[in-house]
Coordinates of C-alpha atoms and ligand atoms in Angstrom, one line a residue:
X1 CA -39.0 -3.3 12.1
X2 CA -35.3 -3.2 11.2
X3 CA -34.4 -2.0 7.7
X4 CA -31.5 -3.3 5.6
X5 CA -29.9 0.1 6.1
X6 CA -30.2 0.0 9.9
X7 CA -28.9 -3.6 10.1
X8 CA -26.0 -2.9 7.7
X9 CA -24.8 0.3 9.6
X10 CA -25.0 -1.6 12.9
X11 CA -22.8 -4.3 11.3
X12 CA -20.3 -1.7 10.1
X13 CA -20.4 -0.1 13.5
X14 CA -19.6 -3.3 15.3
X15 CA -16.8 -4.0 12.8
X16 CA -15.3 -0.6 13.6
X17 CA -16.0 0.6 10.1
X18 CA -17.4 4.0 10.9
X19 CA -15.3 5.9 8.3
X20 CA -16.7 5.6 4.8
X21 CA -14.8 6.8 1.7
X22 CA -17.1 7.5 -1.2
X23 CA -18.3 9.5 -4.2
X24 CA -22.1 9.4 -4.3
X25 CA -24.6 9.2 -7.2
X26 CA -28.3 8.9 -7.4
X27 CA -28.0 5.1 -6.9
X28 CA -26.1 5.5 -3.6
X29 CA -28.2 8.2 -2.0
X30 CA -30.7 5.7 -0.5
X31 CA -27.8 4.0 1.4
X32 CA -26.7 7.4 2.7
X33 CA -30.1 8.6 3.9
X34 CA -30.1 9.8 7.6
X35 CA -26.3 9.1 7.7
X36 CA -25.6 8.2 11.4
X37 CA -23.9 10.9 13.5
X38 CA -21.2 8.5 14.7
X39 CA -20.1 7.8 11.1
X40 CA -17.7 9.9 9.1
X41 CA -18.1 10.3 5.3
X42 CA -14.9 11.3 3.4
X43 CA -15.7 12.6 0.0
X44 CA -13.4 12.0 -2.9
X45 CA -14.1 13.7 -6.2
X46 CA -13.1 10.8 -8.4
X47 CA -13.4 7.1 -7.6
X48 CA -9.7 6.2 -8.0
X49 CA -9.0 8.8 -5.4
X50 CA -11.8 7.4 -3.1
X51 CA -10.2 3.9 -3.2
X52 CA -6.6 5.2 -2.9
X53 CA -7.6 7.1 0.2
X54 CA -9.3 4.1 1.7
X55 CA -6.3 1.9 0.8
X56 CA -3.9 4.2 2.8
X57 CA -6.5 4.5 5.6
X58 CA -6.9 0.7 6.0
X59 CA -3.2 0.0 6.0
X60 CA -2.4 2.8 8.4
X61 CA -5.3 2.0 10.8
X62 CA -5.0 -1.8 10.4
X63 CA -8.8 -2.0 9.9
X64 CA -11.2 -3.1 7.2
X65 CA -12.4 0.0 5.5
X66 CA -15.7 0.9 3.9
X67 CA -15.9 2.3 0.4
X68 CA -18.9 3.4 -1.6
X69 CA -18.8 3.9 -5.3
X70 CA -21.3 4.9 -8.0
X71 CA -22.6 1.8 -9.9
X72 CA -20.7 0.8 -13.1
X73 CA -18.9 4.0 -14.0
X74 CA -17.7 4.6 -10.5
X75 CA -16.3 1.0 -10.2
X76 CA -14.8 1.5 -13.6
X77 CA -13.0 4.7 -12.5
X78 CA -11.7 2.9 -9.4
X79 CA -10.3 -0.2 -11.1
X80 CA -6.6 0.8 -11.2
X81 CA -6.8 1.7 -7.5
X82 CA -8.5 -1.6 -6.7
X83 CA -5.6 -3.3 -8.5
X84 CA -3.2 -1.5 -6.2
X85 CA -5.3 -2.4 -3.1
X86 CA -5.1 -6.1 -4.1
X87 CA -1.3 -5.9 -4.4
X88 CA -1.1 -4.1 -1.1
X89 CA -3.3 -6.6 0.7
X90 CA -5.6 -3.8 1.8
X91 CA -8.9 -5.0 3.4
X92 CA -11.4 -2.8 1.6
X93 CA -15.1 -3.5 1.7
X94 CA -16.2 -1.8 -1.5
X95 CA -19.9 -1.3 -2.0
X96 CA -21.6 0.2 -5.1
X97 CA -25.1 1.2 -5.9
X98 CA -27.2 -0.4 -8.6
X99 CA -30.5 0.3 -10.4
X100 CA -33.7 -0.7 -8.6
X101 CA -34.4 -4.4 -8.9
X102 CA -37.5 -3.9 -11.1
X103 CA -35.5 -1.9 -13.7
X104 CA -32.4 -4.1 -14.0
X105 CA -33.7 -6.7 -16.4
X106 CA -34.8 -4.0 -18.9
X107 CA -31.4 -2.5 -18.3
X108 CA -32.5 1.0 -17.4
X109 CA -30.0 3.8 -17.2
X110 CA -27.1 3.2 -14.8
X111 CA -27.8 -0.6 -14.5
X112 CA -24.5 -2.3 -13.8
X113 CA -25.4 -5.2 -16.2
X114 CA -22.8 -7.7 -14.7
X115 CA -21.9 -6.0 -11.4
X116 CA -20.2 -9.0 -9.8
X117 CA -18.0 -9.7 -12.9
X118 CA -16.8 -6.2 -13.3
X119 CA -14.1 -6.0 -10.6
X120 CA -13.8 -9.8 -10.4
X121 CA -10.0 -10.5 -10.9
X122 CA -9.0 -7.7 -8.6
X123 CA -11.0 -8.7 -5.5
X124 CA -11.2 -11.7 -3.2
X125 CA -15.0 -11.9 -3.4
X126 CA -17.4 -10.1 -5.7
X127 CA -21.2 -10.4 -5.2
X128 CA -24.6 -9.0 -6.0
X129 CA -27.1 -9.9 -3.4
X130 CA -30.0 -12.0 -4.7
X131 CA -32.5 -11.0 -2.0
X132 CA -32.7 -7.5 -0.4
X133 CA -33.0 -8.9 3.1
X134 CA -29.7 -10.7 2.7
X135 CA -27.7 -7.5 2.2
X136 CA -26.5 -7.3 5.9
X137 CA -25.3 -11.0 5.7
X138 CA -23.5 -10.3 2.4
X139 CA -21.8 -7.2 3.9
X140 CA -20.8 -9.3 6.9
X141 CA -19.4 -12.0 4.7
X142 CA -17.6 -9.4 2.7
X143 CA -16.0 -7.8 5.9
X144 CA -14.8 -11.2 7.1
X145 CA -13.5 -12.1 3.7
X146 CA -11.5 -8.8 3.4
X147 CA -10.0 -9.1 6.8
X148 CA -9.0 -12.8 6.7
X149 CA -5.4 -13.5 5.4
X150 CA -4.4 -12.8 2.8
X151 CA -6.3 -9.5 3.3
X152 CA -7.6 -7.7 0.3
X153 CA -10.5 -5.8 -1.3
X154 CA -14.0 -7.3 -1.8
X155 CA -17.0 -6.0 -3.7
X156 CA -20.7 -6.0 -3.0
X157 CA -23.3 -4.4 -5.4
X158 CA -26.5 -3.3 -3.7
X159 CA -29.7 -2.4 -5.7
X160 CA -30.8 1.1 -4.5
X161 CA -34.3 -0.1 -3.5
X162 CA -32.9 -2.7 -1.0
X163 CA -32.0 -0.2 1.8
X164 CA -35.6 0.3 3.1
X165 CA -36.6 -3.4 2.9
X166 CA -37.3 -5.1 6.3
X167 CA -34.8 -7.7 7.4
X168 CA -35.4 -11.0 9.1
X169 CA -34.3 -9.7 12.6
X170 CA -32.9 -13.0 13.9
X171 CA -30.7 -13.6 10.8
X172 CA -29.5 -10.0 10.8
X173 CA -28.6 -10.2 14.5
X174 CA -26.5 -13.3 13.8
X175 CA -24.7 -11.5 10.9
X176 CA -24.0 -8.5 13.1
X177 CA -22.8 -10.5 16.1
X178 CA -20.4 -12.8 14.2
X179 CA -16.7 -12.5 15.0
X180 CA -14.2 -14.4 12.7
X181 CA -10.5 -14.5 13.6
X182 CA -7.9 -15.9 11.3
X183 CA -4.3 -15.8 12.3
X184 CA -3.4 -19.3 11.2
X185 CA -0.5 -21.0 13.0
X186 CA 2.1 -23.0 11.1
X187 CA 2.2 -26.7 12.0
X188 CA 4.9 -27.2 14.6
X189 CA 6.9 -29.6 12.5
X190 CA 7.5 -27.1 9.7
X191 CA 8.5 -24.4 12.2
X192 CA 11.0 -26.8 13.8
X193 CA 12.4 -27.7 10.5
X194 CA 12.6 -24.1 9.4
X195 CA 14.4 -23.1 12.7
X196 CA 16.9 -26.0 12.2
X197 CA 17.6 -25.0 8.6
X198 CA 18.3 -21.4 9.7
X199 CA 20.6 -22.6 12.5
X200 CA 22.5 -25.1 10.4
X201 CA 23.0 -23.0 7.3
X202 CA 26.5 -21.6 6.8
X203 CA 25.6 -18.3 5.5
X204 CA 21.8 -17.6 5.7
X205 CA 20.2 -14.3 4.7
X206 CA 16.9 -12.7 5.6
X207 CA 14.8 -11.0 2.9
X208 CA 12.2 -8.7 4.6
X209 CA 8.8 -8.1 3.0
X210 CA 5.8 -5.9 3.7
X211 CA 3.7 -8.4 5.7
X212 CA 6.4 -8.2 8.5
X213 CA 5.1 -4.6 9.1
X214 CA 1.4 -5.4 8.4
X215 CA 1.3 -8.5 10.7
X216 CA 3.2 -6.8 13.5
X217 CA 6.3 -8.9 13.2
X218 CA 8.8 -6.0 13.2
X219 CA 10.4 -6.8 16.6
X220 CA 10.6 -10.5 15.9
X221 CA 12.3 -9.9 12.6
X222 CA 14.9 -7.7 14.3
X223 CA 15.4 -10.2 17.1
X224 CA 15.9 -13.1 14.6
X225 CA 18.4 -11.2 12.5
X226 CA 20.4 -10.2 15.6
X227 CA 20.3 -13.6 17.2
X228 CA 21.3 -15.5 14.1
X229 CA 23.5 -12.7 12.8
X230 CA 21.6 -12.5 9.5
X231 CA 22.3 -9.9 6.9
X232 CA 18.9 -8.5 5.8
X233 CA 17.8 -7.2 2.4
X234 CA 14.5 -5.6 1.6
X235 CA 12.5 -7.1 -1.2
X236 CA 12.7 -5.2 -4.5
X237 CA 11.2 -1.7 -4.2
X238 CA 8.5 -2.0 -6.9
X239 CA 6.8 -5.0 -5.2
X240 CA 7.1 -3.7 -1.6
X241 CA 4.3 -1.6 -0.3
X242 CA 5.7 -1.5 3.2
X243 CA 9.1 -1.8 4.8
X244 CA 9.8 -4.9 6.9
X245 CA 13.0 -4.1 8.6
X246 CA 14.7 -0.9 10.0
X247 CA 16.8 0.4 7.2
X248 CA 19.4 2.0 9.5
X249 CA 19.9 -1.2 11.4
X250 CA 23.6 -2.5 11.2
X251 CA 22.4 -5.8 9.7
X252 CA 20.5 -4.1 6.9
X253 CA 22.3 -4.4 3.5
X254 CA 20.0 -2.5 1.1
X255 CA 17.1 -3.0 -1.3
X256 CA 17.3 -6.0 -3.7
X257 CA 17.4 -5.2 -7.4
X258 CA 14.0 -6.2 -9.0
X259 CA 15.1 -8.4 -11.9
X260 CA 15.9 -12.1 -11.8
X261 CA 19.6 -12.1 -12.8
X262 CA 20.8 -9.2 -10.7
X263 CA 18.7 -10.3 -7.7
X264 CA 20.2 -13.7 -7.5
X265 CA 23.7 -12.3 -8.2
X266 CA 23.2 -10.0 -5.2
X267 CA 22.5 -13.0 -3.0
X268 CA 25.5 -15.0 -4.2
X269 CA 27.4 -16.8 -1.4
X270 CA 24.3 -17.5 0.7
X271 CA 23.2 -21.1 1.2
X272 CA 19.8 -20.3 2.7
X273 CA 17.5 -17.4 1.7
X274 CA 14.7 -16.8 4.2
X275 CA 12.0 -14.6 2.6
X276 CA 9.5 -13.3 5.2
X277 CA 6.1 -11.7 4.4
X278 CA 6.5 -11.2 0.6
X279 CA 5.9 -12.9 -2.7
X280 CA 8.9 -14.5 -4.3
X281 CA 9.5 -12.1 -6.1
X282 CA 7.7 -9.3 -7.8
X283 CA 10.3 -9.2 -10.6
X284 CA 10.5 -6.3 -13.1
X285 CA 12.0 -5.8 -15.7
X286 CA 12.6 -9.2 -17.2
X287 CA 16.3 -10.0 -17.1
X288 CA 16.6 -13.7 -17.2
X289 CA 19.1 -15.6 -15.2
X290 CA 19.3 -18.3 -12.5
X291 CA 16.5 -18.0 -10.0
X292 CA 18.8 -18.8 -7.1
X293 CA 22.5 -18.4 -6.7
X294 CA 24.6 -21.6 -6.9
X295 CA 24.1 -23.8 -3.9
X296 CA 21.3 -21.7 -2.3
X297 CA 18.0 -22.9 -1.0
X298 CA 15.0 -20.6 -0.4
X299 CA 12.2 -20.7 2.2
X300 CA 9.3 -18.2 2.3
X301 CA 7.0 -17.5 5.1
X302 CA 3.7 -16.0 3.8
X303 CA 0.1 -15.8 4.9
X304 CA -1.0 -15.9 1.3
X305 CA -1.5 -19.4 -0.2
X306 CA -1.4 -17.9 -3.7
X307 CA 2.0 -16.3 -3.0
X308 CA 3.3 -19.6 -1.8
X309 CA 1.9 -21.5 -4.7
X310 CA 3.1 -19.2 -7.5
X311 CA 6.7 -18.8 -6.4
X312 CA 8.9 -20.2 -9.2
X313 CA 11.4 -21.7 -6.7
X314 CA 12.0 -22.6 -3.1
X315 CA 9.8 -23.9 -0.3
X316 CA 7.1 -22.0 1.6
X317 CA 5.3 -22.1 4.9
X318 CA 1.8 -20.7 4.8
X319 CA 0.9 -19.1 8.1
X320 CA 0.6 -15.9 10.0
X321 CA 4.0 -14.2 9.6
X322 CA 4.2 -12.6 13.1
X323 CA 3.2 -15.9 14.9
X324 CA 5.5 -18.0 12.8
X325 CA 8.5 -15.7 13.3
X326 CA 7.9 -15.7 17.0
X327 CA 8.0 -19.5 17.0
X328 CA 11.1 -19.7 14.9
X329 CA 12.7 -17.2 17.2
X330 CA 11.8 -19.4 20.3
X331 CA 13.6 -22.3 18.6
X332 CA 16.9 -20.8 17.5
X333 CA 19.9 -20.0 19.8
X334 CA 22.5 -17.3 19.7
X335 CA 24.6 -17.9 16.6
X336 CA 28.5 -17.8 16.5
X337 CA 28.5 -16.4 12.9
X338 CA 30.3 -13.2 12.2
X339 CA 28.2 -10.1 12.2
X340 CA 27.2 -9.0 8.7
X341 CA 29.1 -6.3 7.0
X342 CA 27.9 -2.7 7.6
X343 CA 26.3 -0.9 4.8
X344 CA 28.1 2.2 3.8
X345 CA 26.5 5.6 4.7
X346 CA 24.5 7.3 1.9
X347 CA 26.5 8.9 -0.9
X348 CA 27.1 12.7 -0.8
X349 CA 25.3 14.0 -3.9
X350 CA 27.2 16.2 -6.3
X351 CA 26.3 19.9 -6.5
X352 CA 24.1 20.8 -9.5
X353 CA 21.6 23.4 -10.5
X354 CA 18.8 22.4 -10.4
X355 CA 19.6 19.9 -7.6
X356 CA 19.6 16.2 -8.2
X357 CA 16.8 13.9 -6.9
X358 CA 19.5 12.5 -4.6
X359 CA 20.2 16.0 -3.1
X360 CA 16.4 16.5 -2.5
X361 CA 16.3 13.2 -0.7
X362 CA 19.4 14.1 1.3
X363 CA 17.7 17.3 2.5
X364 CA 14.6 15.4 3.4
X365 CA 16.7 12.9 5.4
X366 CA 18.5 15.7 7.3
X367 CA 15.2 17.0 8.7
X368 CA 13.1 13.8 8.7
X369 CA 11.1 13.8 12.0
X370 CA 11.4 10.5 13.9
X371 CA 7.7 9.8 13.9
X372 CA 7.1 10.8 10.3
X373 CA 5.4 8.5 7.7
X374 CA 6.4 8.5 4.1
X375 CA 4.1 7.8 1.2
X376 CA 6.2 7.5 -1.9
X377 CA 5.4 7.9 -5.6
X378 CA 8.5 9.4 -7.1
X379 CA 9.6 6.9 -9.7
X380 CA 13.0 8.3 -10.5
X381 CA 13.9 9.1 -6.9
X382 CA 12.5 6.1 -5.0
X383 CA 15.9 4.4 -4.8
X384 CA 17.5 7.6 -3.6
X385 CA 14.8 8.0 -1.0
X386 CA 15.4 4.5 0.4
X387 CA 19.1 5.1 0.5
X388 CA 19.1 8.5 2.0
X389 CA 16.2 8.5 4.4
X390 CA 16.5 4.9 5.7
X391 CA 13.1 4.6 7.4
X392 CA 13.5 2.7 10.6
X393 CA 10.1 2.6 12.4
X394 CA 7.2 0.3 11.7
X395 CA 4.1 1.7 10.0
X396 CA 6.2 4.5 8.4
X397 CA 6.4 3.7 4.7
X398 CA 3.7 3.1 2.1
X399 CA 4.1 2.6 -1.6
X400 CA 1.9 1.1 -4.4
X401 CA 2.9 -2.5 -4.5
X402 CA 0.9 -2.9 -7.7
X403 CA 2.8 -0.1 -9.5
X404 CA -0.3 1.9 -10.5
X405 CA 0.2 5.6 -10.3
X406 CA -2.5 7.5 -8.4
X407 CA -2.0 5.7 -5.2
X408 CA 0.5 8.1 -3.7
X409 CA -1.4 11.4 -3.3
X410 CA -4.7 9.7 -2.5
X411 CA -3.3 7.2 0.0
X412 CA -1.3 9.9 1.8
X413 CA -4.5 11.7 2.6
X414 CA -6.0 8.4 3.9
X415 CA -2.9 7.6 5.9
X416 CA -2.9 11.1 7.5
X417 CA -6.6 10.7 8.4
X418 CA -5.8 7.3 10.1
X419 CA -2.8 8.7 11.9
X420 CA -3.7 12.3 12.8
X421 CA -0.9 12.6 15.3
X422 CA 2.0 11.7 13.0
X423 CA 3.4 13.9 10.2
X424 CA 2.7 12.3 6.8
X425 CA 5.0 13.3 3.9
X426 CA 4.0 12.4 0.4
X427 CA 7.1 12.5 -1.9
X428 CA 5.8 12.5 -5.5
X429 CA 6.7 13.2 -9.1
X430 CA 4.8 15.9 -10.8
X431 CA 3.5 13.4 -13.4
X432 CA 2.2 11.1 -10.7
X433 CA 0.2 13.9 -9.0
X434 CA -2.1 14.1 -12.0
X435 CA -3.5 10.5 -11.5
X436 CA -5.1 11.5 -8.2
X437 CA -5.0 15.3 -8.4
X438 CA -8.4 15.8 -6.8
X439 CA -7.1 14.3 -3.6
X440 CA -6.0 17.9 -3.0
X441 CA -9.7 18.7 -2.6
X442 CA -10.2 16.2 0.2
X443 CA -7.0 17.3 2.0
X444 CA -8.2 20.9 1.9
X445 CA -11.9 20.3 2.6
X446 CA -11.2 18.0 5.6
X447 CA -8.1 20.0 6.8
X448 CA -5.9 16.9 6.6
X449 CA -2.4 18.2 7.5
X450 CA -0.5 16.1 5.0
X451 CA 2.7 17.6 3.4
X452 CA 3.2 16.9 -0.3
X453 CA 6.8 17.3 -1.7
X454 CA 6.6 17.4 -5.5
X455 CA 9.7 16.8 -7.5
X456 CA 9.4 18.8 -10.6
X457 CA 11.7 17.5 -13.4
X458 CA 9.4 18.4 -16.3
X459 CA 9.5 14.8 -17.7
X460 CA 8.5 11.2 -17.2
X461 CA 12.1 10.5 -16.1
X462 CA 11.7 6.8 -15.3
X463 CA 10.2 6.1 -18.7
X464 CA 13.2 7.8 -20.4
X465 CA 15.4 5.4 -18.4
X466 CA 13.2 2.4 -19.4
X467 CA 13.4 3.6 -23.0
X468 CA 17.2 3.3 -22.9
X469 CA 17.0 0.0 -21.2
X470 CA 14.5 -1.4 -23.7
X471 CA 16.4 0.2 -26.6
X472 CA 13.4 2.2 -27.6
X473 CA 14.2 5.4 -29.5
X474 CA 11.8 8.1 -30.6
X475 CA 9.0 7.3 -28.1
X476 CA 6.6 10.3 -27.9
X477 CA 5.0 11.7 -24.8
X478 CA 7.8 11.6 -22.3
X479 CA 8.1 15.3 -21.5
X480 CA 5.9 17.4 -19.2
X481 CA 6.8 21.0 -19.9
X482 CA 5.1 23.7 -17.9
X483 CA 3.1 21.4 -15.6
X484 CA 2.6 23.8 -12.6
X485 CA 1.6 21.7 -9.7
X486 CA 1.9 24.4 -7.1
X487 CA -0.6 26.5 -9.1
X488 CA -3.0 23.6 -9.5
X489 CA -2.9 22.7 -5.8
X490 CA -3.5 26.3 -5.0
X491 CA -6.8 26.1 -7.0
X492 CA -7.9 23.2 -4.7
X493 CA -7.2 25.3 -1.6
X494 CA -3.8 23.9 -0.7
X495 CA -1.2 26.4 0.5
X496 CA 1.7 25.9 -1.9
X497 CA 5.2 27.2 -2.5
X498 CA 7.9 26.6 -5.1
X499 CA 11.5 26.4 -4.1
X500 CA 15.0 25.9 -5.6
X501 CA 18.1 25.0 -3.7
X502 CA 18.8 22.9 -0.6
X503 CA 18.5 25.7 2.0
X504 CA 15.1 26.9 0.8
X505 CA 13.9 23.3 0.4
X506 CA 14.8 22.5 4.0
X507 CA 13.1 25.7 5.4
X508 CA 10.0 25.1 3.3
X509 CA 9.7 21.4 4.4
X510 CA 10.1 22.4 8.1
X511 CA 7.3 24.9 7.8
X512 CA 5.1 22.6 5.9
X513 CA 5.5 19.7 8.3
X514 CA 4.8 21.9 11.3
X515 CA 1.7 23.4 9.7
X516 CA -1.7 22.1 10.9
X517 CA -3.0 22.4 7.3
X518 CA -2.2 20.5 4.1
X519 CA 0.8 22.1 2.4
X520 CA 2.6 21.6 -0.8
X521 CA 6.3 22.2 -1.6
X522 CA 7.4 22.0 -5.2
X523 CA 11.1 21.7 -5.8
X524 CA 12.9 21.8 -9.2
X525 CA 15.2 18.8 -9.7
X526 CA 17.4 17.9 -12.6
X527 CA 16.1 15.3 -15.1
X528 CA 17.3 11.7 -14.9
X529 CA 17.2 8.7 -12.6
X530 CA 18.5 8.9 -9.0
X531 CA 19.6 5.5 -7.8
X532 CA 21.7 6.4 -4.7
Ligands
LIG601 C1 -1.8 4.2 -13.8 C2 -0.5 4.3 -14.4 N1 -0.3 4.8 -15.6 C3 0.9 4.9 -16.2 C4 2.0 4.3 -15.6 C5 3.4 4.3 -16.2 N2 4.3 5.2 -15.6 C6 5.2 4.7 -14.7 S1 6.2 5.9 -14.1 C7 5.5 7.1 -15.0 C8 6.0 8.5 -15.0 C9 5.8 9.2 -13.7 O1 6.2 10.5 -13.8 P1 6.6 11.4 -12.6 O2 5.7 11.2 -11.5 O3 6.9 12.8 -13.1 O4 8.0 10.7 -12.1 P2 9.5 10.6 -12.6 O5 9.6 9.4 -13.5 O6 9.7 11.9 -13.4 O7 10.3 10.5 -11.4 C10 4.5 6.5 -15.8 C11 3.6 7.3 -16.7 C12 1.8 3.7 -14.3 N3 2.7 3.2 -13.6 N4 0.5 3.7 -13.8

């Protein structure tokens, strides 16, 4: 006899999903009984942290990732993190426990009364299995759904008395054995026409998005830019969870501004805008203006039909980004265009006490290890980070494309678990730490050697900047006096130090990154926004 539990874990095993991120409750314990020795359970102390860690892990490992949450309240706690995972296109297979079937209709305590509806708009597929013996098939369907483009989170609710039920062996074996692949190729005609448009344009430009990195198109994007002498911009920082082009490359021009009018102003003079692996565009704040500069056309390559459909302007090719770029590359020759202008080196920040956010990022850039991975949640210094550090290797930058805080600290732990041999540095504001503060526990308990650099400016700096922009005066709640992150992290078992000044910051970062344990460095920075 094969139980639902045995068949389900065999299915997870065959899909390579042997790491489970979770926070258990009484309704999840039956799933976890006799937890197999070849699986690893990573405990998060709150569900937003559980999903954030899984999000980082799935992106940095490139694999669908298993999550287990505690029925309705656990899913509720996780909702903001699932919103981020959706924006990040992270393939999470999220399971949650449920009351026993006999007690659901009477709505006994902990019944999730409408489990499939709860996370509905945030996931690709949301389901509660009608028959216990179909649980393995539903989990298989969920895994394929999460992994097919556009990747994203899915949700399956499983009543707690399902796990010991006997499955129909033949059906379960089919579910376990199925392989579904889904890198869809563009039709040859649209690739030919796209290649011709790039070649024939007078002054084309490439806008690089996160799916270049996620789909493995990094080298093709570089080759296309070099062969066609394309200047390259990164999509606006708030919408870009990953970097799609080396930011120290001579063709790289910078990060596009995120609002409509300034974005199209930045691209003035170009007659063809080729957007690769991104939505067009994740604008914010609303500054109306022309969607495209005078005389410009836009074409996007995306694996996401929804991204293609919702773009307010331009054409789109829906297909795998890496495959499509490869084919475009095959069909374009060496261009005679002039090489794009070189971007100036980063600005030298002015001296101040405490140091500026720009100065902190300059120090970081000066000692940034070649193979390091950045996880960024430092709203007032993200632009300074991008300008100073100029990440130039694939798989080396993660950011919450959805804009929900709590991603940074949690996902940095997940990224470090997925990439144990590369240093992971989470650069984070002291306000942002609090949305996922219990991720410190997982880092300490599992000895995850992540480095957390906390910028302490005693305020919600970016919100003060937004208040000026929105002409809002007198808004309460924008100051964070006396929030002592080093002390808090210490309480979770993280070795922490507080520094002031460039020399001490550099020394502390070097020690923290070299350490085999999680470490926190808190540096005082001046209030304000740091754009360069
Ligand atoms: C879940 C969530 N809640 C609230 C916000 C709104 N928000 C955006 S930035 C920010 C302030 C972050 O403060 P801190 O990390 O100290 O960064 P700073 O702006 O000072 O650089 C807040 C509250 C958000 N983005 N996500």
